[in-house]
């Protein structure tokens, strides 16, 4: 737990250093990591608006890519694939 905490503090202190395109998907019901952290990364990263994307998922939490919301899993994977394909 101490290592995870130390890593989290390090990452939070360096968010402005992120310069590569990125996609963040976060379930609004997540209790493992907060959606606010994803919003902060999106806002603080040194990346243009067209090269970053934040998707916040209603009624989903930390495991949005597997059985947590089976009916939404396919749509969540599609969002990732669509974003990745738009980069090439």
Tab-separated table of C-alpha atoms in Angstrom:
chain	number	residue	atom	x	y	z
A	1	UNK	CA	0.000	0.000	0.000
A	2	UNK	CA	2.889	2.373	0.778
A	3	UNK	CA	4.400	1.823	-2.663
A	4	UNK	CA	1.067	2.514	-4.362
A	5	UNK	CA	0.635	5.697	-2.347
A	6	UNK	CA	4.188	6.855	-3.179
A	7	UNK	CA	3.623	6.181	-6.884
A	8	UNK	CA	0.327	8.076	-6.827
A	9	UNK	CA	1.941	11.108	-5.197
A	10	UNK	CA	4.744	11.019	-7.792
A	11	UNK	CA	2.287	10.826	-10.698
A	12	UNK	CA	0.143	13.652	-9.338
A	13	UNK	CA	3.185	15.895	-9.054
A	14	UNK	CA	4.156	15.295	-12.697
A	15	UNK	CA	0.842	15.501	-14.591
A	16	UNK	CA	1.950	18.582	-16.539
A	17	UNK	CA	4.811	16.561	-18.036
A	18	UNK	CA	2.433	14.369	-20.034
A	19	UNK	CA	2.783	15.379	-23.682
A	20	UNK	CA	1.525	12.359	-25.642
A	21	UNK	CA	-2.037	11.860	-26.869
A	22	UNK	CA	-4.158	9.983	-24.341
A	23	UNK	CA	-7.600	8.682	-23.552
A	24	UNK	CA	-8.974	8.451	-20.010
A	25	UNK	CA	-12.110	6.450	-19.299
A	26	UNK	CA	-13.441	6.534	-15.766
A	27	UNK	CA	-16.568	5.155	-14.132
A	28	UNK	CA	-18.282	7.823	-12.052
A	29	UNK	CA	-19.099	5.237	-9.382
A	30	UNK	CA	-15.442	4.235	-8.956
A	31	UNK	CA	-14.400	3.954	-5.304
A	32	UNK	CA	-10.887	2.631	-6.057
A	33	UNK	CA	-9.690	5.777	-7.803
A	34	UNK	CA	-11.637	9.007	-7.991
A	35	UNK	CA	-13.074	10.451	-11.182
A	36	UNK	CA	-11.670	13.788	-9.983
A	37	UNK	CA	-8.146	12.427	-10.475
A	38	UNK	CA	-8.947	11.639	-14.105
A	39	UNK	CA	-10.431	15.099	-14.603
A	40	UNK	CA	-7.319	16.626	-13.066
A	41	UNK	CA	-5.029	14.646	-15.370
A	42	UNK	CA	-7.092	15.718	-18.380
A	43	UNK	CA	-6.951	19.373	-17.336
A	44	UNK	CA	-3.299	19.498	-16.285
A	45	UNK	CA	-1.658	17.466	-19.062
A	46	UNK	CA	0.404	19.424	-21.576
A	47	UNK	CA	-1.601	18.032	-24.504
A	48	UNK	CA	-3.827	19.877	-26.965
A	49	UNK	CA	-7.592	19.382	-26.736
A	50	UNK	CA	-7.685	17.418	-30.013
A	51	UNK	CA	-5.093	14.955	-28.666
A	52	UNK	CA	-6.758	14.038	-25.402
A	53	UNK	CA	-10.148	12.695	-24.458
A	54	UNK	CA	-11.955	12.084	-21.180
A	55	UNK	CA	-14.952	9.744	-21.053
A	56	UNK	CA	-16.896	9.555	-17.792
A	57	UNK	CA	-19.235	6.586	-17.517
A	58	UNK	CA	-22.487	6.867	-15.574
A	59	UNK	CA	-23.456	3.885	-13.401
A	60	UNK	CA	-20.061	2.196	-13.792
A	61	UNK	CA	-17.074	1.989	-11.528
A	62	UNK	CA	-13.520	0.555	-11.653
A	63	UNK	CA	-14.127	-2.563	-13.751
A	64	UNK	CA	-15.897	-1.072	-16.741
A	65	UNK	CA	-14.122	-3.347	-19.249
A	66	UNK	CA	-15.365	-6.641	-17.811
A	67	UNK	CA	-18.336	-8.188	-16.009
A	68	UNK	CA	-19.219	-5.199	-13.857
A	69	UNK	CA	-21.549	-3.864	-16.561
A	70	UNK	CA	-21.790	-6.662	-19.160
A	71	UNK	CA	-24.240	-4.750	-21.326
A	72	UNK	CA	-21.837	-1.786	-21.541
A	73	UNK	CA	-18.544	-3.676	-21.999
A	74	UNK	CA	-18.774	-3.826	-25.788
A	75	UNK	CA	-19.574	-0.109	-26.032
A	76	UNK	CA	-16.679	0.745	-23.712
A	77	UNK	CA	-14.227	-1.284	-25.819
A	78	UNK	CA	-15.649	0.365	-28.943
A	79	UNK	CA	-14.914	3.796	-27.461
A	80	UNK	CA	-11.287	2.794	-26.939
A	81	UNK	CA	-10.939	1.342	-30.428
A	82	UNK	CA	-12.608	4.342	-32.086
A	83	UNK	CA	-10.284	6.746	-30.281
A	84	UNK	CA	-7.180	4.688	-31.140
A	85	UNK	CA	-8.168	4.391	-34.800
A	86	UNK	CA	-8.744	8.132	-35.015
A	87	UNK	CA	-5.064	8.609	-34.058
A	88	UNK	CA	-3.647	6.668	-37.043
